[in-house]
Amino acid sequence: MLTTRRAKSVGLILGLGLTLLAFVTSIALGTTPMSPATLSSALLHYDPSQVTHIILLTERLPRAVVAALVGASLAIAGALMQTMTRNPLASPGILGINAGAMFFVVVAVSLLPLTSPAEYVWPALLGAFVAAVLVILLSRGRHGEVSPLRVVLAGVAVTALFVSFSQGLLIVDQEGFESVLFWLAGSVAGRDLALVTPLLPLFLVAIVLCAVLARHANALLLGEDMVKGLGINVTTIKALLGLAVILLAGSSVAIAGMIGFVGLIVPHMARGLFGLDHRWMLPGCALLGACLLLTADVAARFLMPPQDVPVGVMTALIGTPFFIYIARREAGHHSKGRA
């Protein structure tokens, strides 16, 4: 773990360097390889008559931007959820946030003439909010207390509910949902930068909330009783952090569909490097999350060439063993505690 402020600053700089390297790799590699000279020429002296320039500016560059933005957002959302629930298994994918957003998008597509991911934003945000509320209600005990185990169980139940409903709708009207099938698998391919523009205010609000509430998030790690003793309104802090999670996760699902495990894996990596202080850990999550999804997207292009595998498949391949490891580790800690 990086312990001093200087070491953490160097760590963030190195993380930024790795992310930039992954970004350049993402726009350089594919079925049409591009040399560094071609990249610089396309970026600095764009020529619409050159096929490689068109591919880079209209396909590769937007794809890399979306992958970096979605990866960073999901990683931060996962870190905030793990802090609020004090549960290392919490993430937007596991606690039903992504599934809720997916279900509402599927319902909206079935009822309204929606054809592009740009139109999925508000249904996705509404679904993320409804899923979050359901998980909160289902995870409360008789006296209003919330335990990490009940949160996970509630998240699994809500996820199963929304996924089954979504699958039912897809089976009933397969032809009507052809346009969203690839999106449901989780993909950053075929996205346009115009899709990101209307979502930037939402991402900005979430980032501001994270920056303002970083110290309060640190206080939540001490336990609710300690936080109340410090004169901090726990309900308000959790509500604002929950709003940031909904904005980040819901917008990410609207852009890229169901991409799981980024919000689970990356916070553990960031805490291992930068510690528990959210002022350092959240920027670390953003950089590592962007780097992870960019790298996974590049790997997805070469998994079954020339077929472009959805990046959600790659993150599942990476994340499932990690999830099993974390679950077994936590089970071991609980068994030792009972002993």
PDB file of C-alpha atoms in Angstrom, residues 81-82 84-90 94-95 135-136 138-141 145-158 323 327 330-331 334 338:
ATOM      1  CA  MET A  81     -21.722   1.284  -2.572  1.00  0.00           C
ATOM      2  CA  GLN A  82     -19.160  -0.772  -0.666  1.00  0.00           C
ATOM      3  CA  MET A  84     -22.306   2.837   2.290  1.00  0.00           C
ATOM      4  CA  THR A  85     -23.182  -0.822   2.890  1.00  0.00           C
ATOM      5  CA  ARG A  86     -19.840  -1.726   4.521  1.00  0.00           C
ATOM      6  CA  ASN A  87     -19.952  -4.789   2.301  1.00  0.00           C
ATOM      7  CA  PRO A  88     -16.971  -5.785   0.114  1.00  0.00           C
ATOM      8  CA  LEU A  89     -19.287  -7.637  -2.296  1.00  0.00           C
ATOM      9  CA  ALA A  90     -21.416  -4.596  -3.111  1.00  0.00           C
ATOM     10  CA  ILE A  94     -24.597  -7.348  -7.818  1.00  0.00           C
ATOM     11  CA  LEU A  95     -27.022  -5.115  -5.907  1.00  0.00           C
ATOM     12  CA  VAL A 135     -32.804  -3.083  -2.178  1.00  0.00           C
ATOM     13  CA  ILE A 136     -32.914  -0.591   0.709  1.00  0.00           C
ATOM     14  CA  LEU A 138     -35.805  -5.348   1.418  1.00  0.00           C
ATOM     15  CA  SER A 139     -32.530  -5.212   3.368  1.00  0.00           C
ATOM     16  CA  ARG A 140     -33.977  -3.520   6.470  1.00  0.00           C
ATOM     17  CA  GLY A 141     -34.567  -5.534   9.599  1.00  0.00           C
ATOM     18  CA  GLU A 145     -31.172  -1.898  10.855  1.00  0.00           C
ATOM     19  CA  VAL A 146     -29.280  -2.935   7.715  1.00  0.00           C
ATOM     20  CA  SER A 147     -26.772  -5.799   7.665  1.00  0.00           C
ATOM     21  CA  PRO A 148     -24.239  -6.487   4.873  1.00  0.00           C
ATOM     22  CA  LEU A 149     -25.650  -9.998   4.380  1.00  0.00           C
ATOM     23  CA  ARG A 150     -29.228  -8.757   3.929  1.00  0.00           C
ATOM     24  CA  VAL A 151     -28.021  -6.136   1.449  1.00  0.00           C
ATOM     25  CA  VAL A 152     -26.400  -8.786  -0.743  1.00  0.00           C
ATOM     26  CA  LEU A 153     -29.417 -11.091  -0.492  1.00  0.00           C
ATOM     27  CA  ALA A 154     -31.759  -8.226  -1.374  1.00  0.00           C
ATOM     28  CA  GLY A 155     -29.534  -7.247  -4.293  1.00  0.00           C
ATOM     29  CA  VAL A 156     -29.459 -10.806  -5.623  1.00  0.00           C
ATOM     30  CA  ALA A 157     -33.258 -11.039  -5.329  1.00  0.00           C
ATOM     31  CA  VAL A 158     -33.851  -7.708  -7.097  1.00  0.00           C
ATOM     32  CA  PHE A 323     -16.035 -12.501  -6.900  1.00  0.00           C
ATOM     33  CA  ALA A 327     -16.874 -14.322  -1.153  1.00  0.00           C
ATOM     34  CA  GLU A 330     -15.344 -13.035   3.696  1.00  0.00           C
ATOM     35  CA  ALA A 331     -16.845 -16.408   4.626  1.00  0.00           C
ATOM     36  CA  HIS A 334     -16.945 -14.689   9.518  1.00  0.00           C
ATOM     37  CA  ARG A 338     -17.659 -17.015  15.320  1.00  0.00           C
TER      38      ARG A 338
END
